[in-house]
Amino acid sequence: MCGFVGMISKTDVSGEIHLALQAIQHRGQDSAGIATMSADGRQFFLRHGLGTVAQGLLQKDLDILKGPGGVGHVRYPTIGQGTLEDAQPFFYRQPGVLMAHNGNVTNYRELQDSLASRSIHLLSHCDVEPALCEFADALMAARPANHTLEDAIDALRKIHQRVKGSYSVVTTLMLDGIPTLIVLRDPNGIRPAIVGQRHDGAWLATSESVALDVLDFEHSFTPNQGEAVFLRAGQAPIRRQLESGCSAPCIFEHIYFARPDSIIDGKTVYEQRMGFGRALGERIRAKGIVADVVV
């Protein structure tokens, strides 16, 4: 369980990403990080810290994190250690990509060996890094620079083909010469993602709707399983269905992970938990059991 935020705007985003991460702090307290990209895509800024958002990312860090596009992350480790080396987001120099995710990649070792055979070596034990390397390697195989949206679609298909497990990914890079935020869900839609838009043309993608609320974003849509969404400030979203398996969202989002006031499938998590309790209570009653409390 982790939490991510991705934002694309016309102004610097680090301060707002910092605030949005605090709204999903319950999803991970081991480390926090924010990475941003300049408007021309030539500069990237990255800061990580151990502990909570308030502990790991200070005002002096936000002052350095310039740019109208970026991603943020709060981490609860599912693989690797709780060290700074494993803290997200991650950056890949060629062609210049930032990435964070929530999920659990099950073929990490296989990906590590495959990348090593291409002389691409991992610097961490975090399972988003091989996904980032696969994406960047596919982009560079398409062309050395000036990557297009179609290049990215082909590269994202490589992620679906090679990366196994559960994942929702946000990534920031230049496509068609425009700062672009990408949201990608695994073919079964196991891990959550929601997208929101604000009146000033900014877009936000995050693990839970509560991160949208604190920044006055309207809830726009939930990406489908196996879908890639391309977001650019002031423009309509570009949605591409890359692959689709059987929808299998994680039930623990409803009963444990998500904040009670988050909205999933049109209802608050609190309402759904109360509904589960009522349904369980009816089953217990049907068995003739007299109970004081149902949890």
PDB file of C-alpha atoms in Angstrom:
ATOM      1  CA  MET A   1       0.000   0.000   0.000  1.00  0.00           C
ATOM      2  CA  CYS A   2       1.362   3.393  -1.104  1.00  0.00           C
ATOM      3  CA  GLY A   3      -0.096   6.653  -2.307  1.00  0.00           C
ATOM      4  CA  PHE A   4       0.760   8.781  -5.324  1.00  0.00           C
ATOM      5  CA  VAL A   5      -0.065  12.209  -6.707  1.00  0.00           C
ATOM      6  CA  GLY A   6       0.635  13.468 -10.210  1.00  0.00           C
ATOM      7  CA  MET A   7      -0.096  17.045 -11.270  1.00  0.00           C
ATOM      8  CA  ILE A   8       0.213  19.083 -14.456  1.00  0.00           C
ATOM      9  CA  SER A   9      -0.499  22.809 -14.417  1.00  0.00           C
ATOM     10  CA  LYS A  10       0.607  26.152 -15.850  1.00  0.00           C
ATOM     11  CA  THR A  11       2.414  27.127 -12.638  1.00  0.00           C
ATOM     12  CA  ASP A  12       4.741  25.416 -10.149  1.00  0.00           C
ATOM     13  CA  VAL A  13       3.121  22.349  -8.596  1.00  0.00           C
ATOM     14  CA  SER A  14       5.397  21.219  -5.745  1.00  0.00           C
ATOM     15  CA  GLY A  15       3.542  23.066  -2.976  1.00  0.00           C
ATOM     16  CA  GLU A  16       0.199  21.656  -4.041  1.00  0.00           C
ATOM     17  CA  ILE A  17       1.581  18.137  -4.453  1.00  0.00           C
ATOM     18  CA  HIS A  18       2.984  18.460  -0.921  1.00  0.00           C
ATOM     19  CA  LEU A  19      -0.481  19.327   0.413  1.00  0.00           C
ATOM     20  CA  ALA A  20      -2.176  16.555  -1.573  1.00  0.00           C
ATOM     21  CA  LEU A  21       0.297  13.994  -0.221  1.00  0.00           C
ATOM     22  CA  GLN A  22      -0.659  14.946   3.321  1.00  0.00           C
ATOM     23  CA  ALA A  23      -4.267  14.057   2.481  1.00  0.00           C
ATOM     24  CA  ILE A  24      -3.185  10.508   1.632  1.00  0.00           C
ATOM     25  CA  GLN A  25      -0.552  10.219   4.370  1.00  0.00           C
ATOM     26  CA  HIS A  26      -2.428   7.219   5.815  1.00  0.00           C
ATOM     27  CA  ARG A  27      -1.297   5.172   2.788  1.00  0.00           C
ATOM     28  CA  GLY A  28       2.360   5.224   3.839  1.00  0.00           C
ATOM     29  CA  GLN A  29       4.625   6.774   6.457  1.00  0.00           C
ATOM     30  CA  ASP A  30       8.000   5.182   5.679  1.00  0.00           C
ATOM     31  CA  SER A  31       9.135   7.837   3.195  1.00  0.00           C
ATOM     32  CA  ALA A  32       7.874  10.680   1.046  1.00  0.00           C
ATOM     33  CA  GLY A  33       9.113  12.252  -2.156  1.00  0.00           C
ATOM     34  CA  ILE A  34       8.319  14.826  -4.820  1.00  0.00           C
ATOM     35  CA  ALA A  35       9.868  15.248  -8.270  1.00  0.00           C
ATOM     36  CA  THR A  36       9.151  18.009 -10.781  1.00  0.00           C
ATOM     37  CA  MET A  37       9.986  18.913 -14.364  1.00  0.00           C
ATOM     38  CA  SER A  38      10.607  22.363 -15.867  1.00  0.00           C
ATOM     39  CA  ALA A  39       8.266  23.709 -18.541  1.00  0.00           C
ATOM     40  CA  ASP A  40      10.807  23.031 -21.303  1.00  0.00           C
ATOM     41  CA  GLY A  41      11.546  19.515 -20.066  1.00  0.00           C
ATOM     42  CA  ARG A  42      15.256  20.200 -19.676  1.00  0.00           C
ATOM     43  CA  GLN A  43      15.494  20.288 -15.895  1.00  0.00           C
ATOM     44  CA  PHE A  44      14.313  17.798 -13.302  1.00  0.00           C
ATOM     45  CA  PHE A  45      14.228  18.255  -9.536  1.00  0.00           C
ATOM     46  CA  LEU A  46      13.936  15.461  -6.981  1.00  0.00           C
ATOM     47  CA  ARG A  47      13.693  15.374  -3.196  1.00  0.00           C
ATOM     48  CA  HIS A  48      13.102  12.413  -0.853  1.00  0.00           C
ATOM     49  CA  GLY A  49      12.915  12.036   2.903  1.00  0.00           C
ATOM     50  CA  LEU A  50      12.276   9.299   5.439  1.00  0.00           C
ATOM     51  CA  GLY A  51       9.137   9.439   7.545  1.00  0.00           C
ATOM     52  CA  THR A  52       5.978  11.424   6.921  1.00  0.00           C
ATOM     53  CA  VAL A  53       5.511  14.211   4.377  1.00  0.00           C
ATOM     54  CA  ALA A  54       6.007  16.861   7.071  1.00  0.00           C
ATOM     55  CA  GLN A  55       9.162  15.149   8.336  1.00  0.00           C
ATOM     56  CA  GLY A  56      10.755  14.243   5.016  1.00  0.00           C
ATOM     57  CA  LEU A  57       9.929  17.227   2.803  1.00  0.00           C
ATOM     58  CA  LEU A  58      10.684  20.647   4.233  1.00  0.00           C
ATOM     59  CA  GLN A  59      10.060  24.128   2.863  1.00  0.00           C
ATOM     60  CA  LYS A  60      13.659  24.372   1.640  1.00  0.00           C
ATOM     61  CA  ASP A  61      12.970  21.278  -0.496  1.00  0.00           C
ATOM     62  CA  LEU A  62       9.831  22.801  -1.999  1.00  0.00           C
ATOM     63  CA  ASP A  63      11.751  25.955  -2.883  1.00  0.00           C
ATOM     64  CA  ILE A  64      14.028  23.856  -5.099  1.00  0.00           C
ATOM     65  CA  LEU A  65      11.243  21.818  -6.724  1.00  0.00           C
ATOM     66  CA  LYS A  66      10.324  24.080  -9.640  1.00  0.00           C
ATOM     67  CA  GLY A  67       8.161  23.275 -12.633  1.00  0.00           C
ATOM     68  CA  PRO A  68       4.544  22.934 -13.823  1.00  0.00           C
ATOM     69  CA  GLY A  69       4.542  19.130 -13.824  1.00  0.00           C
ATOM     70  CA  GLY A  70       5.464  16.596 -11.205  1.00  0.00           C
ATOM     71  CA  VAL A  71       4.709  13.491  -9.181  1.00  0.00           C
ATOM     72  CA  GLY A  72       4.705  12.766  -5.455  1.00  0.00           C
ATOM     73  CA  HIS A  73       4.616   9.646  -3.312  1.00  0.00           C
ATOM     74  CA  VAL A  74       4.119   8.345   0.213  1.00  0.00           C
ATOM     75  CA  ARG A  75       5.566   4.869   0.713  1.00  0.00           C
ATOM     76  CA  TYR A  76       4.648   1.735   2.578  1.00  0.00           C
ATOM     77  CA  PRO A  77       7.175  -0.892   1.391  1.00  0.00           C
ATOM     78  CA  THR A  78       5.900  -4.074  -0.281  1.00  0.00           C
ATOM     79  CA  ILE A  79       9.360  -4.982  -1.607  1.00  0.00           C
ATOM     80  CA  GLY A  80      12.828  -3.814  -0.671  1.00  0.00           C
ATOM     81  CA  GLN A  81      13.706  -1.951   2.509  1.00  0.00           C
ATOM     82  CA  GLY A  82      12.454   1.197   4.160  1.00  0.00           C
ATOM     83  CA  THR A  83      15.591   3.054   3.053  1.00  0.00           C
ATOM     84  CA  LEU A  84      15.995   6.332   1.214  1.00  0.00           C
ATOM     85  CA  GLU A  85      17.313   4.492  -1.867  1.00  0.00           C
ATOM     86  CA  ASP A  86      13.905   2.863  -2.282  1.00  0.00           C
ATOM     87  CA  ALA A  87      11.887   6.064  -1.821  1.00  0.00           C
ATOM     88  CA  GLN A  88       9.800   7.189  -4.776  1.00  0.00           C
ATOM     89  CA  PRO A  89       9.458   8.985  -7.196  1.00  0.00           C
ATOM     90  CA  PHE A  90      12.222   7.770  -9.528  1.00  0.00           C
ATOM     91  CA  PHE A  91      13.962   9.601 -12.369  1.00  0.00           C
ATOM     92  CA  TYR A  92      15.471   8.191 -15.569  1.00  0.00           C
ATOM     93  CA  ARG A  93      17.816  10.476 -17.515  1.00  0.00           C
ATOM     94  CA  GLN A  94      17.029   9.180 -20.988  1.00  0.00           C
ATOM     95  CA  PRO A  95      14.742  10.606 -22.235  1.00  0.00           C
ATOM     96  CA  GLY A  96      13.911  12.389 -18.948  1.00  0.00           C
ATOM     97  CA  VAL A  97      11.043  10.644 -17.127  1.00  0.00           C
ATOM     98  CA  LEU A  98       9.616  10.854 -13.603  1.00  0.00           C
ATOM     99  CA  MET A  99       7.551   7.973 -12.225  1.00  0.00           C
ATOM    100  CA  ALA A 100       5.768   6.856  -9.048  1.00  0.00           C
ATOM    101  CA  HIS A 101       3.337   4.024  -8.431  1.00  0.00           C
ATOM    102  CA  ASN A 102       1.129   2.174  -6.019  1.00  0.00           C
ATOM    103  CA  GLY A 103       1.264  -1.572  -6.394  1.00  0.00           C
ATOM    104  CA  ASN A 104       3.240  -4.766  -6.080  1.00  0.00           C
ATOM    105  CA  VAL A 105       5.237  -6.012  -9.076  1.00  0.00           C
ATOM    106  CA  THR A 106       5.491  -9.791  -8.772  1.00  0.00           C
ATOM    107  CA  ASN A 107       8.216 -10.464 -11.376  1.00  0.00           C
ATOM    108  CA  TYR A 108      10.788  -7.984 -10.051  1.00  0.00           C
ATOM    109  CA  ARG A 109      13.713 -10.458 -10.264  1.00  0.00           C
ATOM    110  CA  GLU A 110      12.815 -11.443 -13.815  1.00  0.00           C
ATOM    111  CA  LEU A 111      12.723  -7.781 -14.854  1.00  0.00           C
ATOM    112  CA  GLN A 112      16.004  -7.114 -13.061  1.00  0.00           C
ATOM    113  CA  ASP A 113      17.718  -9.912 -15.022  1.00  0.00           C
ATOM    114  CA  SER A 114      16.164  -8.819 -18.321  1.00  0.00           C
ATOM    115  CA  LEU A 115      17.283  -5.210 -17.839  1.00  0.00           C
ATOM    116  CA  ALA A 116      20.790  -6.324 -16.821  1.00  0.00           C
ATOM    117  CA  SER A 117      21.066  -8.264 -20.094  1.00  0.00           C
ATOM    118  CA  ARG A 118      20.598  -4.870 -21.817  1.00  0.00           C
ATOM    119  CA  SER A 119      23.189  -3.222 -19.522  1.00  0.00           C
ATOM    120  CA  ILE A 120      20.495  -1.379 -17.560  1.00  0.00           C
ATOM    121  CA  HIS A 121      21.216  -1.700 -13.845  1.00  0.00           C
ATOM    122  CA  LEU A 122      18.839  -0.894 -10.995  1.00  0.00           C
ATOM    123  CA  LEU A 123      19.875   1.372  -8.139  1.00  0.00           C
ATOM    124  CA  SER A 124      17.205   0.254  -5.664  1.00  0.00           C
ATOM    125  CA  HIS A 125      14.997  -2.635  -4.612  1.00  0.00           C
ATOM    126  CA  CYS A 126      11.804  -0.668  -5.282  1.00  0.00           C
ATOM    127  CA  ASP A 127       9.547  -2.381  -7.796  1.00  0.00           C
ATOM    128  CA  VAL A 128       8.608   0.784  -9.708  1.00  0.00           C
ATOM    129  CA  GLU A 129      12.193   1.245 -10.909  1.00  0.00           C
ATOM    130  CA  PRO A 130      12.175  -1.699 -13.379  1.00  0.00           C
ATOM    131  CA  ALA A 131       8.837  -0.478 -14.767  1.00  0.00           C
ATOM    132  CA  LEU A 132      10.375   2.974 -15.289  1.00  0.00           C
ATOM    133  CA  CYS A 133      13.450   1.471 -16.955  1.00  0.00           C
ATOM    134  CA  GLU A 134      11.320  -0.650 -19.297  1.00  0.00           C
ATOM    135  CA  PHE A 135       9.284   2.412 -20.262  1.00  0.00           C
ATOM    136  CA  ALA A 136      12.334   4.609 -20.862  1.00  0.00           C
ATOM    137  CA  ASP A 137      14.175   1.868 -22.782  1.00  0.00           C
ATOM    138  CA  ALA A 138      11.185   1.412 -25.099  1.00  0.00           C
ATOM    139  CA  LEU A 139      10.992   5.164 -25.722  1.00  0.00           C
ATOM    140  CA  MET A 140      14.685   5.369 -26.565  1.00  0.00           C
ATOM    141  CA  ALA A 141      14.338   2.416 -28.924  1.00  0.00           C
ATOM    142  CA  ALA A 142      11.671   4.363 -30.823  1.00  0.00           C
ATOM    143  CA  ARG A 143      13.785   7.507 -31.299  1.00  0.00           C
ATOM    144  CA  PRO A 144      16.594   9.335 -29.439  1.00  0.00           C
ATOM    145  CA  ALA A 145      14.607  12.518 -28.691  1.00  0.00           C
ATOM    146  CA  ASN A 146      11.410  14.462 -29.404  1.00  0.00           C
ATOM    147  CA  HIS A 147       9.145  11.626 -28.355  1.00  0.00           C
ATOM    148  CA  THR A 148       5.501  11.607 -29.357  1.00  0.00           C
ATOM    149  CA  LEU A 149       2.292  10.456 -27.759  1.00  0.00           C
ATOM    150  CA  GLU A 150       2.296   7.420 -30.063  1.00  0.00           C
ATOM    151  CA  ASP A 151       5.826   6.547 -28.891  1.00  0.00           C
ATOM    152  CA  ALA A 152       4.570   6.619 -25.312  1.00  0.00           C
ATOM    153  CA  ILE A 153       1.557   4.444 -26.116  1.00  0.00           C
ATOM    154  CA  ASP A 154       3.838   1.789 -27.618  1.00  0.00           C
ATOM    155  CA  ALA A 155       6.170   2.009 -24.601  1.00  0.00           C
ATOM    156  CA  LEU A 156       3.278   1.687 -22.151  1.00  0.00           C
ATOM    157  CA  ARG A 157       2.157  -1.444 -23.962  1.00  0.00           C
ATOM    158  CA  LYS A 158       5.616  -2.835 -23.181  1.00  0.00           C
ATOM    159  CA  ILE A 159       4.912  -2.230 -19.483  1.00  0.00           C
ATOM    160  CA  HIS A 160       1.659  -4.176 -19.739  1.00  0.00           C
ATOM    161  CA  GLN A 161       3.459  -7.004 -21.542  1.00  0.00           C
ATOM    162  CA  ARG A 162       6.487  -7.256 -19.260  1.00  0.00           C
ATOM    163  CA  VAL A 163       5.481  -5.993 -15.815  1.00  0.00           C
ATOM    164  CA  LYS A 164       3.297  -8.414 -13.873  1.00  0.00           C
ATOM    165  CA  GLY A 165       1.291  -7.750 -10.752  1.00  0.00           C
ATOM    166  CA  SER A 166      -0.746  -4.802  -9.527  1.00  0.00           C
ATOM    167  CA  TYR A 167       0.087  -1.187 -10.301  1.00  0.00           C
ATOM    168  CA  SER A 168      -1.277   2.267 -10.883  1.00  0.00           C
ATOM    169  CA  VAL A 169       1.418   4.538 -12.296  1.00  0.00           C
ATOM    170  CA  VAL A 170       1.853   8.290 -12.746  1.00  0.00           C
ATOM    171  CA  THR A 171       4.669   9.607 -14.907  1.00  0.00           C
ATOM    172  CA  THR A 172       5.720  13.021 -16.194  1.00  0.00           C
ATOM    173  CA  LEU A 173       7.707  13.748 -19.353  1.00  0.00           C
ATOM    174  CA  MET A 174       7.706  15.802 -22.543  1.00  0.00           C
ATOM    175  CA  LEU A 175       5.585  14.414 -25.388  1.00  0.00           C
ATOM    176  CA  ASP A 176       5.062  16.278 -28.656  1.00  0.00           C
ATOM    177  CA  GLY A 177       7.021  19.117 -27.018  1.00  0.00           C
ATOM    178  CA  ILE A 178       4.356  19.512 -24.291  1.00  0.00           C
ATOM    179  CA  PRO A 179       4.656  18.733 -20.553  1.00  0.00           C
ATOM    180  CA  THR A 180       2.497  15.639 -20.115  1.00  0.00           C
ATOM    181  CA  LEU A 181       1.238  13.640 -17.151  1.00  0.00           C
ATOM    182  CA  ILE A 182       0.417   9.981 -17.804  1.00  0.00           C
ATOM    183  CA  VAL A 183      -1.765   7.740 -15.664  1.00  0.00           C
ATOM    184  CA  LEU A 184      -1.603   3.978 -16.278  1.00  0.00           C
ATOM    185  CA  ARG A 185      -3.520   1.159 -14.566  1.00  0.00           C
ATOM    186  CA  ASP A 186      -2.718  -2.522 -14.728  1.00  0.00           C
ATOM    187  CA  PRO A 187      -4.907  -4.710 -16.999  1.00  0.00           C
ATOM    188  CA  ASN A 188      -7.039  -5.850 -14.054  1.00  0.00           C
ATOM    189  CA  GLY A 189      -7.359  -2.448 -12.384  1.00  0.00           C
ATOM    190  CA  ILE A 190      -6.230  -3.853  -9.044  1.00  0.00           C
ATOM    191  CA  ARG A 191      -4.758  -0.632  -7.659  1.00  0.00           C
ATOM    192  CA  PRO A 192      -6.882   2.547  -7.612  1.00  0.00           C
ATOM    193  CA  ALA A 193      -6.520   5.839  -9.469  1.00  0.00           C
ATOM    194  CA  ILE A 194      -8.745   8.869  -9.886  1.00  0.00           C
ATOM    195  CA  VAL A 195      -8.379  11.977 -12.055  1.00  0.00           C
ATOM    196  CA  GLY A 196      -9.622  15.488 -11.302  1.00  0.00           C
ATOM    197  CA  GLN A 197      -9.671  18.829 -13.103  1.00  0.00           C
ATOM    198  CA  ARG A 198      -9.651  22.392 -11.793  1.00  0.00           C
ATOM    199  CA  HIS A 199     -11.069  25.590 -13.267  1.00  0.00           C
ATOM    200  CA  ASP A 200      -7.575  26.902 -14.099  1.00  0.00           C
ATOM    201  CA  GLY A 201      -6.922  23.979 -16.472  1.00  0.00           C
ATOM    202  CA  ALA A 202      -4.764  21.956 -14.081  1.00  0.00           C
ATOM    203  CA  TRP A 203      -5.099  18.164 -13.817  1.00  0.00           C
ATOM    204  CA  LEU A 204      -4.450  15.947 -10.809  1.00  0.00           C
ATOM    205  CA  ALA A 205      -4.202  12.146 -10.697  1.00  0.00           C
ATOM    206  CA  THR A 206      -4.042  10.398  -7.355  1.00  0.00           C
ATOM    207  CA  SER A 207      -4.729   7.230  -5.387  1.00  0.00           C
ATOM    208  CA  GLU A 208      -7.750   8.636  -3.542  1.00  0.00           C
ATOM    209  CA  SER A 209     -10.345  11.341  -4.078  1.00  0.00           C
ATOM    210  CA  VAL A 210      -9.485  13.120  -0.804  1.00  0.00           C
ATOM    211  CA  ALA A 211      -6.313  14.483  -2.452  1.00  0.00           C
ATOM    212  CA  LEU A 212      -8.514  16.191  -5.052  1.00  0.00           C
ATOM    213  CA  ASP A 213     -10.726  17.716  -2.389  1.00  0.00           C
ATOM    214  CA  VAL A 214      -7.969  19.577  -0.542  1.00  0.00           C
ATOM    215  CA  LEU A 215      -6.939  21.369  -3.753  1.00  0.00           C
ATOM    216  CA  ASP A 216     -10.474  22.114  -5.028  1.00  0.00           C
ATOM    217  CA  PHE A 217     -10.309  19.731  -7.968  1.00  0.00           C
ATOM    218  CA  GLU A 218     -13.540  18.317  -9.362  1.00  0.00           C
ATOM    219  CA  HIS A 219     -13.764  14.532  -9.588  1.00  0.00           C
ATOM    220  CA  SER A 220     -13.588  13.950 -13.351  1.00  0.00           C
ATOM    221  CA  PHE A 221     -13.252  10.204 -13.942  1.00  0.00           C
ATOM    222  CA  THR A 222     -11.662   6.945 -12.876  1.00  0.00           C
ATOM    223  CA  PRO A 223      -9.313   5.436 -15.481  1.00  0.00           C
ATOM    224  CA  ASN A 224     -10.374   1.977 -16.620  1.00  0.00           C
ATOM    225  CA  GLN A 225      -8.286  -1.123 -16.027  1.00  0.00           C
ATOM    226  CA  GLY A 226      -5.535  -1.331 -18.638  1.00  0.00           C
ATOM    227  CA  GLU A 227      -6.107   2.283 -19.721  1.00  0.00           C
ATOM    228  CA  ALA A 228      -3.528   5.023 -20.274  1.00  0.00           C
ATOM    229  CA  VAL A 229      -4.600   8.642 -19.771  1.00  0.00           C
ATOM    230  CA  PHE A 230      -2.559  11.591 -21.077  1.00  0.00           C
ATOM    231  CA  LEU A 231      -3.111  14.927 -19.325  1.00  0.00           C
ATOM    232  CA  ARG A 232      -1.928  18.381 -20.402  1.00  0.00           C
ATOM    233  CA  ALA A 233      -2.711  21.696 -18.727  1.00  0.00           C
ATOM    234  CA  GLY A 234      -5.693  23.428 -20.315  1.00  0.00           C
ATOM    235  CA  GLN A 235      -6.412  20.529 -22.685  1.00  0.00           C
ATOM    236  CA  ALA A 236      -8.934  17.713 -22.763  1.00  0.00           C
ATOM    237  CA  PRO A 237      -7.652  14.319 -21.567  1.00  0.00           C
ATOM    238  CA  ILE A 238      -6.480  11.799 -24.150  1.00  0.00           C
ATOM    239  CA  ARG A 239      -7.594   8.298 -23.192  1.00  0.00           C
ATOM    240  CA  ARG A 240      -6.291   5.090 -24.770  1.00  0.00           C
ATOM    241  CA  GLN A 241      -7.420   1.589 -23.842  1.00  0.00           C
ATOM    242  CA  LEU A 242      -4.249  -0.481 -24.181  1.00  0.00           C
ATOM    243  CA  GLU A 243      -5.281  -3.786 -22.662  1.00  0.00           C
ATOM    244  CA  SER A 244      -8.137  -5.028 -20.540  1.00  0.00           C
ATOM    245  CA  GLY A 245      -8.446  -8.120 -18.414  1.00  0.00           C
ATOM    246  CA  CYS A 246     -11.064  -9.074 -15.878  1.00  0.00           C
ATOM    247  CA  SER A 247     -11.770  -6.159 -13.546  1.00  0.00           C
ATOM    248  CA  ALA A 248     -10.422  -7.102 -10.100  1.00  0.00           C
ATOM    249  CA  PRO A 249     -10.128  -4.025  -7.847  1.00  0.00           C
ATOM    250  CA  CYS A 250      -8.566  -4.626  -4.439  1.00  0.00           C
ATOM    251  CA  ILE A 251     -11.300  -5.109  -1.836  1.00  0.00           C
ATOM    252  CA  PHE A 252      -8.965  -3.906   0.908  1.00  0.00           C
ATOM    253  CA  GLU A 253      -9.281  -0.351  -0.453  1.00  0.00           C
ATOM    254  CA  HIS A 254     -12.924  -0.484   0.666  1.00  0.00           C
ATOM    255  CA  ILE A 255     -12.398  -2.127   4.035  1.00  0.00           C
ATOM    256  CA  TYR A 256      -8.948  -1.018   5.195  1.00  0.00           C
ATOM    257  CA  PHE A 257      -6.621   1.088   2.995  1.00  0.00           C
ATOM    258  CA  ALA A 258      -8.738   4.059   1.917  1.00  0.00           C
ATOM    259  CA  ARG A 259      -9.724   7.017   4.081  1.00  0.00           C
ATOM    260  CA  PRO A 260     -13.380   6.860   5.205  1.00  0.00           C
ATOM    261  CA  ASP A 261     -14.326  10.057   3.344  1.00  0.00           C
ATOM    262  CA  SER A 262     -12.766   8.941   0.043  1.00  0.00           C
ATOM    263  CA  ILE A 263     -15.251   8.218  -2.734  1.00  0.00           C
ATOM    264  CA  ILE A 264     -15.035   4.895  -4.584  1.00  0.00           C
ATOM    265  CA  ASP A 265     -17.666   3.880  -7.157  1.00  0.00           C
ATOM    266  CA  GLY A 266     -19.823   6.867  -6.291  1.00  0.00           C
ATOM    267  CA  LYS A 267     -20.054   6.233  -2.539  1.00  0.00           C
ATOM    268  CA  THR A 268     -17.885   7.184   0.410  1.00  0.00           C
ATOM    269  CA  VAL A 269     -15.768   4.430   1.885  1.00  0.00           C
ATOM    270  CA  TYR A 270     -17.576   4.996   5.194  1.00  0.00           C
ATOM    271  CA  GLU A 271     -20.957   4.319   3.577  1.00  0.00           C
ATOM    272  CA  GLN A 272     -19.617   1.147   1.992  1.00  0.00           C
ATOM    273  CA  ARG A 273     -18.156  -0.109   5.264  1.00  0.00           C
ATOM    274  CA  MET A 274     -21.484   0.475   7.009  1.00  0.00           C
ATOM    275  CA  GLY A 275     -23.168  -1.436   4.194  1.00  0.00           C
ATOM    276  CA  PHE A 276     -20.776  -4.348   4.592  1.00  0.00           C
ATOM    277  CA  GLY A 277     -21.555  -4.394   8.312  1.00  0.00           C
ATOM    278  CA  ARG A 278     -25.314  -4.462   7.682  1.00  0.00           C
ATOM    279  CA  ALA A 279     -24.925  -7.296   5.170  1.00  0.00           C
ATOM    280  CA  LEU A 280     -22.765  -9.265   7.580  1.00  0.00           C
ATOM    281  CA  GLY A 281     -25.232  -8.583  10.373  1.00  0.00           C
ATOM    282  CA  GLU A 282     -28.077 -10.052   8.308  1.00  0.00           C
ATOM    283  CA  ARG A 283     -26.039 -13.202   7.662  1.00  0.00           C
ATOM    284  CA  ILE A 284     -25.313 -13.564  11.369  1.00  0.00           C
ATOM    285  CA  ARG A 285     -28.974 -13.007  12.242  1.00  0.00           C
ATOM    286  CA  ALA A 286     -30.032 -15.615   9.678  1.00  0.00           C
ATOM    287  CA  LYS A 287     -27.890 -18.149  11.534  1.00  0.00           C
ATOM    288  CA  GLY A 288     -29.802 -17.463  14.728  1.00  0.00           C
ATOM    289  CA  ILE A 289     -26.831 -15.823  16.435  1.00  0.00           C
ATOM    290  CA  VAL A 290     -27.618 -12.947  18.805  1.00  0.00           C
ATOM    291  CA  ALA A 291     -24.767 -10.413  18.605  1.00  0.00           C
ATOM    292  CA  ASP A 292     -24.226  -7.084  20.323  1.00  0.00           C
ATOM    293  CA  VAL A 293     -21.865  -5.629  17.711  1.00  0.00           C
ATOM    294  CA  VAL A 294     -20.911  -6.494  14.125  1.00  0.00           C
ATOM    295  CA  VAL A 295     -17.454  -5.386  12.947  1.00  0.00           C
TER     296      VAL A 295
END
